Structure formats: C-alpha cells, structure tokens
Amino acid sequence: MHAKAQTESAIARWLTSSSRASEVAAWQDGRPAILRTGGPYDAVRMPLSLIHAAAGSNAPDVVAGVLAEMLDGPVICDPGRWYYALVPPGTCETWRSAEAVVRGPGAWLGIPRPDRTTPTSVATYWAVPAAEVRKLCSAEAVAELLRVGRTRLVGGAP
C-alpha cells in the first residue's frame, strides 16, 4: 500500500472511529455514512448563504479555496443546504456564535467517503478534504468566517 492509500485508510478509520461498521456500509454504495459526532470531532453546521458571502462566490472551486485558506481543516458540503466544518470535540460546549449550530455528542452527520471530493449539485462531498488524522478547523476561524459572511451579506465590509 503506498503512502496516499495508507493516509486515506487512516483518515477513514479516524472519521468512522465513533461508529459501528454497519453505519459505514453506505460508503460501499457511494452514499454518505451517517456517523456520530462528539467523539473524534464536532461539526459546525454553516449556512450556505454565509459561506458564499464570505467567499464572494458560489463557484465550488472558489469557495473551496477560501475555506481551505481560512479554516485550514476538513469541510463537507451538502449542496444547496449547508457546509459542515469539522472542529475539535467539545466545541459544542463553548460555541458562542449565533450564526451556526454545533453538532456534538449525541448528534449525527452524513460523512462522505474520504475520496468524494468532486463537487456535485446533489451529493454530499468534501469541499476541503481531511488531509491528515486529527487535523481539524479551529472554532475561532469558523466563527470569524461566519462573521465575515454575515457582514458581507448585510452589505458591510468584513
């Protein structure tokens, strides 16, 4: 197994570490697996409108570039609905932004296979793929991104 395959395998194990194998079976059919949050990561559910406003675009490649630069961690896109930034466990306990909700212990999230990185208009994919095990977005960076999006959405400068 070469380095890329080993890394993808390690990331897949990490992403699914809080769930049972049966919950990951959806990956075999190309669907996202419905996995628990609150174990290896929490997830901030971010409104599409705020992310597109922060990025100044709704083009997937532009948005992905902005997310990668500003958040420096894995982000899932649920097209037409939400973006989800994976953040450190426990973020749900300290989150103070009214712009988004954090899914922590007891919540579930549709997680695409690690190799689902091609933007589509209907299927969940990684806008910013997980690059390494335990590398997450900082909650502070996510809150700042949302603040910038809100400011731009209401017509102000960020």
Backbone as JSON, one array per atom type, in Angstrom:
{
  "sequence": "MHAKAQTESAIARWLTSSSRASEVAAWQDGRPAILRTGGPYDAVRMPLSLIHAAAGSNAPDVVAGVLAEMLDGPVICDPGRWYYALVPPGTCETWRSAEAVVRGPGAWLGIPRPDRTTPTSVATYWAVPAAEVRKLCSAEAVAELLRVGRTRLVGGAP",
  "N": [[0.86, -1.18, 0.0], [0.69, 2.14, -0.96], [1.83, 5.45, 0.14], [-0.26, 7.43, -0.13], [-2.61, 5.88, -0.21], [-2.39, 4.66, 2.29], [-2.63, 6.89, 3.96], [-5.25, 7.78, 3.29], [-6.68, 5.54, 4.19], [-6.11, 5.63, 6.95], [-7.32, 8.09, 7.58], [-9.99, 7.49, 6.97], [-10.49, 5.51, 8.93], [-10.21, 7.09, 11.24], [-12.28, 9.03, 10.84], [-14.5, 7.4, 11.08], [-14.34, 6.34, 13.6], [-16.03, 6.63, 15.8], [-18.24, 5.15, 15.31], [-20.23, 2.25, 14.35], [-19.39, -0.53, 12.2], [-21.55, -1.17, 10.54], [-22.78, 1.26, 10.16], [-21.14, 2.52, 8.41], [-21.4, 1.22, 6.1], [-22.82, 2.41, 4.02], [-20.96, 3.79, 2.52], [-20.01, 1.92, 0.74], [-21.94, 1.88, -1.22], [-21.63, 4.35, -2.28], [-22.9, 6.35, -0.96], [-23.21, 8.9, 1.64], [-22.03, 8.11, 4.91], [-23.88, 7.88, 7.87], [-22.77, 9.21, 10.64], [-21.67, 9.39, 14.07], [-21.17, 12.43, 15.83], [-19.07, 14.27, 18.12], [-17.24, 12.52, 19.16], [-14.4, 11.9, 17.84], [-14.53, 14.37, 16.67], [-16.41, 17.45, 16.54], [-19.02, 19.09, 14.7], [-19.56, 22.03, 12.88], [-22.44, 23.36, 11.67], [-22.89, 25.22, 8.94], [-24.56, 27.91, 7.36], [-25.23, 27.91, 3.89], [-25.56, 30.38, 2.54], [-24.08, 32.22, 4.1], [-21.49, 31.23, 3.84], [-21.04, 31.4, 1.08], [-21.27, 34.18, 0.81], [-19.07, 35.0, 2.38], [-17.02, 33.94, 0.85], [-17.38, 35.33, -1.44], [-18.45, 34.26, -3.68], [-20.23, 31.6, -5.36], [-19.14, 29.58, -6.68], [-17.89, 26.34, -6.71], [-15.05, 25.76, -6.71], [-13.88, 28.2, -6.02], [-15.07, 28.73, -3.53], [-14.12, 26.49, -2.11], [-11.37, 27.07, -2.11], [-11.27, 29.41, -0.52], [-12.33, 28.4, 1.88], [-10.37, 26.47, 2.51], [-8.15, 28.11, 2.88], [-8.97, 29.9, 4.95], [-9.93, 28.22, 6.99], [-8.36, 25.92, 7.17], [-8.76, 23.15, 7.54], [-10.85, 20.15, 7.52], [-13.84, 20.29, 5.54], [-17.19, 19.69, 4.84], [-19.49, 19.67, 2.14], [-22.9, 19.97, 1.78], [-24.71, 20.08, -0.79], [-26.65, 22.9, -1.79], [-27.65, 23.32, 0.72], [-26.03, 23.19, 3.33], [-22.76, 23.78, 4.79], [-20.32, 21.93, 6.54], [-18.04, 22.29, 9.02], [-15.45, 20.44, 10.37], [-14.57, 20.33, 13.67], [-12.7, 20.62, 16.8], [-13.51, 18.11, 19.32], [-15.87, 18.9, 21.85], [-16.3, 21.5, 21.19], [-18.96, 22.19, 20.96], [-19.69, 22.82, 23.53], [-18.54, 25.27, 24.09], [-19.17, 27.01, 22.08], [-20.18, 30.13, 20.77], [-21.29, 31.61, 18.72], [-24.08, 32.92, 17.05], [-24.57, 32.39, 14.48], [-24.37, 29.82, 13.54], [-24.87, 26.29, 14.18], [-23.57, 23.86, 16.41], [-22.82, 20.49, 16.11], [-22.52, 18.05, 18.41], [-21.78, 15.6, 20.93], [-24.03, 12.88, 20.7], [-25.23, 13.68, 18.37], [-25.67, 13.33, 14.78], [-24.11, 12.98, 11.58], [-23.93, 13.23, 8.05], [-21.33, 11.79, 6.47], [-19.19, 11.96, 3.79], [-17.37, 9.51, 1.8], [-13.8, 9.52, 2.12], [-12.64, 10.0, -0.39], [-14.49, 11.39, -1.89], [-14.51, 14.08, -3.44], [-15.23, 15.57, -5.59], [-17.13, 18.24, -6.68], [-20.68, 18.27, -6.69], [-24.13, 18.83, -7.61], [-25.96, 17.59, -6.07], [-25.03, 15.49, -4.37], [-23.44, 14.85, -1.23], [-20.17, 16.04, -0.51], [-16.59, 16.42, -0.02], [-15.65, 19.62, 0.47], [-13.32, 20.69, 1.38], [-11.01, 18.39, 1.73], [-10.24, 16.0, 4.34], [-7.01, 16.12, 5.38], [-5.18, 14.96, 7.05], [-5.06, 12.76, 9.88], [-6.85, 13.77, 12.74], [-6.51, 16.5, 12.2], [-8.12, 19.42, 12.39], [-10.56, 22.06, 11.83], [-10.21, 25.24, 13.39], [-12.31, 26.41, 15.98], [-12.44, 29.15, 16.37], [-11.57, 30.21, 13.92], [-13.66, 29.33, 12.29], [-15.83, 30.74, 13.4], [-15.0, 33.35, 12.78], [-15.01, 33.27, 9.96], [-17.78, 32.98, 9.55], [-18.64, 35.4, 10.65], [-17.52, 37.22, 8.83], [-18.94, 36.45, 6.54], [-21.61, 37.1, 7.33], [-21.37, 39.88, 7.65], [-20.74, 40.68, 5.03], [-23.04, 39.8, 3.75], [-25.03, 41.48, 4.71], [-24.21, 43.79, 3.6], [-21.95, 45.2, 4.44], [-18.44, 46.01, 4.98], [-15.97, 43.46, 5.48]],
  "CA": [[0.0, 0.0, 0.0], [1.55, 3.32, -0.96], [1.59, 6.46, 1.17], [-1.57, 8.07, -0.29], [-3.62, 4.9, 0.2], [-2.28, 4.5, 3.74], [-3.18, 8.1, 4.57], [-6.7, 7.73, 3.12], [-7.17, 4.5, 5.07], [-6.03, 6.15, 8.32], [-8.35, 9.12, 7.71], [-11.28, 6.79, 7.01], [-10.62, 4.9, 10.26], [-10.42, 8.19, 12.19], [-13.62, 9.61, 10.63], [-15.53, 6.44, 11.47], [-13.96, 5.72, 14.86], [-17.08, 6.68, 16.82], [-19.42, 4.47, 14.79], [-20.13, 0.83, 14.05], [-19.14, -0.85, 10.8], [-22.8, -1.15, 9.78], [-23.09, 2.65, 9.84], [-20.23, 2.92, 7.35], [-21.73, 0.41, 4.92], [-23.32, 3.28, 2.95], [-19.84, 4.16, 1.66], [-19.89, 0.92, -0.33], [-22.9, 2.26, -2.26], [-21.35, 5.71, -2.71], [-23.67, 7.3, -0.16], [-22.52, 9.28, 2.88], [-22.32, 7.33, 6.1], [-24.42, 8.69, 8.96], [-21.84, 8.91, 11.73], [-21.8, 10.17, 15.3], [-20.23, 13.49, 16.15], [-18.8, 14.33, 19.55], [-16.13, 11.62, 19.52], [-13.15, 12.45, 17.33], [-14.75, 15.73, 16.18], [-17.74, 18.04, 16.48], [-19.21, 19.68, 13.37], [-20.31, 23.28, 12.84], [-23.32, 23.42, 10.5], [-22.81, 26.61, 8.49], [-25.47, 28.21, 6.26], [-24.66, 28.11, 2.56], [-25.56, 31.8, 2.2], [-22.97, 32.91, 4.77], [-20.22, 30.77, 3.28], [-20.91, 32.0, -0.25], [-20.99, 35.6, 1.01], [-17.68, 35.13, 2.85], [-16.13, 33.61, -0.27], [-17.64, 36.25, -2.55], [-18.75, 33.43, -4.84], [-20.83, 30.29, -5.08], [-18.41, 28.6, -7.5], [-17.29, 25.38, -5.78], [-13.6, 25.85, -6.58], [-13.56, 29.44, -5.3], [-15.47, 28.5, -2.14], [-13.16, 25.54, -1.53], [-10.11, 27.78, -1.88], [-11.45, 30.29, 0.64], [-12.46, 27.55, 3.07], [-9.06, 25.87, 2.8], [-7.26, 29.16, 3.39], [-9.43, 30.48, 6.21], [-10.2, 27.24, 8.04], [-7.23, 25.0, 7.26], [-9.21, 21.88, 8.06], [-11.85, 19.5, 6.67], [-15.17, 20.88, 5.42], [-18.12, 18.93, 4.0], [-20.55, 20.43, 1.5], [-24.19, 19.34, 1.5], [-25.11, 21.06, -1.8], [-27.94, 23.55, -1.7], [-28.12, 23.38, 2.11], [-25.1, 23.53, 4.41], [-21.37, 23.34, 4.87], [-20.0, 21.45, 7.88], [-16.62, 22.32, 9.37], [-15.11, 19.54, 11.47], [-13.86, 21.09, 14.7], [-12.34, 19.75, 17.93], [-14.58, 17.69, 20.22], [-16.07, 19.84, 22.96], [-16.62, 22.83, 20.66], [-20.38, 22.46, 21.23], [-19.81, 23.34, 24.89], [-18.0, 26.62, 24.2], [-19.57, 27.77, 20.89], [-20.96, 31.32, 21.13], [-21.79, 32.3, 17.54], [-25.49, 32.66, 16.71], [-24.62, 32.19, 13.02], [-24.31, 28.4, 13.19], [-25.11, 25.32, 15.24], [-22.54, 22.83, 16.51], [-23.29, 19.13, 16.4], [-21.56, 17.39, 19.28], [-22.2, 14.28, 21.4], [-25.43, 12.53, 20.5], [-25.7, 14.12, 17.06], [-25.26, 12.51, 13.64], [-23.75, 13.77, 10.4], [-23.61, 12.48, 6.84], [-19.91, 11.95, 6.14], [-18.86, 11.26, 2.54], [-16.08, 8.79, 1.77], [-12.69, 10.48, 2.01], [-12.28, 10.31, -1.78], [-15.6, 12.13, -2.52], [-14.07, 15.47, -3.46], [-15.71, 16.24, -6.8], [-18.39, 18.94, -6.41], [-21.89, 17.91, -7.43], [-25.25, 19.65, -7.16], [-26.89, 16.79, -5.27], [-24.41, 14.55, -3.42], [-22.5, 15.38, -0.25], [-18.77, 15.84, -0.87], [-15.62, 17.19, 0.75], [-15.21, 20.88, -0.13], [-11.92, 20.65, 1.77], [-10.83, 17.03, 2.26], [-9.4, 15.75, 5.51], [-5.66, 15.88, 4.87], [-4.47, 14.09, 7.98], [-5.82, 12.36, 11.07], [-6.98, 14.73, 13.85], [-6.32, 17.9, 11.8], [-9.46, 19.97, 12.35], [-10.71, 23.5, 11.75], [-10.34, 25.84, 14.71], [-13.63, 27.03, 16.19], [-12.28, 30.59, 16.22], [-11.53, 30.5, 12.48], [-15.01, 29.12, 11.77], [-16.64, 31.89, 13.85], [-14.58, 34.51, 12.01], [-15.55, 33.09, 8.61], [-19.21, 33.27, 9.61], [-18.78, 36.84, 10.88], [-17.24, 37.86, 7.54], [-20.09, 36.17, 5.68], [-22.75, 37.89, 7.79], [-21.09, 41.29, 7.34], [-20.87, 40.86, 3.56], [-24.42, 39.54, 3.37], [-25.83, 42.66, 5.03], [-23.71, 44.91, 2.82], [-20.82, 45.92, 5.04], [-17.09, 45.49, 4.69], [-15.62, 42.48, 6.52]],
  "C": [[0.9, 1.23, 0.0], [1.04, 4.39, -0.01], [0.2, 7.09, 1.08], [-2.68, 7.13, 0.18], [-3.59, 4.69, 1.71], [-2.89, 5.69, 4.47], [-4.7, 8.1, 4.48], [-7.32, 6.68, 4.04], [-7.18, 4.97, 6.53], [-7.09, 7.22, 8.56], [-9.73, 8.48, 7.8], [-11.5, 6.16, 8.38], [-10.9, 5.96, 11.32], [-11.84, 8.75, 12.06], [-14.71, 8.7, 11.18], [-15.32, 5.85, 12.87], [-15.04, 5.75, 15.93], [-18.33, 5.9, 16.4], [-19.15, 2.99, 14.56], [-19.92, 0.62, 12.55], [-20.41, -0.78, 9.97], [-23.19, 0.27, 9.38], [-22.24, 3.17, 8.7], [-20.53, 2.19, 6.05], [-22.22, 1.26, 3.75], [-22.2, 3.7, 2.01], [-19.68, 3.19, 0.5], [-20.8, 1.23, -1.5], [-22.69, 3.68, -2.76], [-22.13, 6.77, -1.95], [-22.86, 7.74, 1.06], [-22.93, 8.35, 4.02], [-22.85, 8.28, 7.16], [-23.65, 8.31, 10.22], [-22.06, 9.86, 12.91], [-20.75, 11.29, 15.33], [-20.0, 13.45, 17.66], [-17.73, 13.38, 20.03], [-14.83, 12.24, 19.05], [-13.29, 13.9, 16.85], [-16.2, 16.14, 16.45], [-17.85, 18.62, 15.07], [-20.04, 20.94, 13.48], [-21.11, 23.29, 11.55], [-23.46, 24.88, 10.11], [-23.76, 26.85, 7.31], [-24.72, 28.5, 4.95], [-24.53, 29.6, 2.23], [-24.4, 32.55, 2.85], [-21.62, 32.5, 4.19], [-20.01, 31.38, 1.9], [-20.64, 33.5, -0.14], [-19.55, 35.82, 1.46], [-16.7, 34.9, 1.72], [-16.28, 34.59, -1.43], [-18.0, 35.52, -3.83], [-19.52, 32.2, -4.4], [-20.2, 29.21, -5.96], [-17.66, 27.65, -6.57], [-15.77, 25.5, -5.62], [-13.17, 27.1, -5.81], [-13.88, 29.26, -3.82], [-14.48, 27.57, -1.45], [-11.83, 26.2, -1.22], [-10.18, 28.68, -0.66], [-11.55, 29.48, 1.92], [-11.12, 26.95, 3.48], [-8.12, 26.91, 3.42], [-7.68, 29.65, 4.77], [-9.56, 29.46, 7.34], [-9.09, 26.22, 8.23], [-7.6, 23.68, 7.92], [-10.34, 21.34, 7.21], [-13.23, 20.16, 6.74], [-15.98, 20.04, 4.43], [-19.13, 19.89, 3.4], [-21.76, 19.53, 1.29], [-24.86, 20.3, 0.53], [-26.53, 21.59, -1.63], [-28.45, 23.74, -0.28], [-27.09, 23.96, 3.07], [-23.66, 23.19, 4.04], [-21.18, 22.91, 6.32], [-18.49, 21.49, 8.07], [-16.39, 21.36, 10.52], [-14.18, 20.28, 12.42], [-13.56, 20.16, 15.89], [-13.55, 19.34, 18.77], [-14.65, 18.66, 21.4], [-16.41, 21.24, 22.49], [-18.08, 23.19, 20.97], [-20.58, 23.08, 22.61], [-19.38, 24.8, 25.01], [-18.43, 27.54, 23.05], [-20.48, 28.93, 21.29], [-21.52, 32.07, 19.93], [-23.24, 31.91, 17.26], [-25.65, 32.33, 15.23], [-24.69, 30.72, 12.62], [-24.54, 27.55, 14.43], [-23.99, 24.29, 15.23], [-23.21, 21.5, 16.86], [-22.19, 18.43, 17.19], [-22.06, 16.03, 19.69], [-23.7, 14.05, 21.21], [-26.0, 12.96, 19.16], [-25.11, 13.21, 15.97], [-24.98, 13.42, 12.46], [-23.47, 12.84, 9.23], [-22.19, 12.79, 6.41], [-19.64, 11.21, 4.82], [-17.56, 10.47, 2.69], [-14.97, 9.81, 1.59], [-12.33, 10.86, 0.57], [-13.39, 11.06, -2.54], [-15.28, 13.62, -2.48], [-14.53, 16.24, -4.69], [-17.05, 16.91, -6.49], [-19.52, 18.43, -7.31], [-23.01, 18.82, -6.92], [-26.19, 18.88, -6.24], [-26.24, 15.94, -4.18], [-23.42, 15.26, -2.5], [-21.07, 15.06, -0.67], [-17.88, 16.69, 0.04], [-15.25, 18.45, -0.02], [-13.72, 21.06, 0.16], [-11.71, 19.28, 2.41], [-10.0, 17.01, 3.54], [-8.02, 15.36, 4.99], [-4.84, 14.96, 5.76], [-5.36, 13.82, 9.19], [-5.71, 13.44, 12.14], [-6.67, 16.17, 13.47], [-7.7, 18.49, 11.53], [-9.43, 21.49, 12.17], [-10.75, 24.06, 13.18], [-11.7, 26.51, 14.81], [-13.55, 28.54, 15.99], [-12.26, 30.99, 14.75], [-12.91, 30.34, 11.86], [-15.9, 30.31, 12.15], [-16.28, 33.15, 13.06], [-15.09, 34.44, 10.57], [-17.03, 33.44, 8.57], [-19.47, 34.76, 9.84], [-18.56, 37.61, 9.58], [-18.42, 37.65, 6.59], [-21.3, 37.01, 6.04], [-22.56, 39.36, 7.42], [-21.27, 41.56, 5.85], [-22.31, 40.68, 3.11], [-25.31, 40.75, 3.65], [-25.25, 43.93, 4.42], [-22.59, 45.72, 3.43], [-19.5, 45.35, 4.58], [-16.72, 44.51, 5.8], [-14.67, 43.02, 7.56]]
}
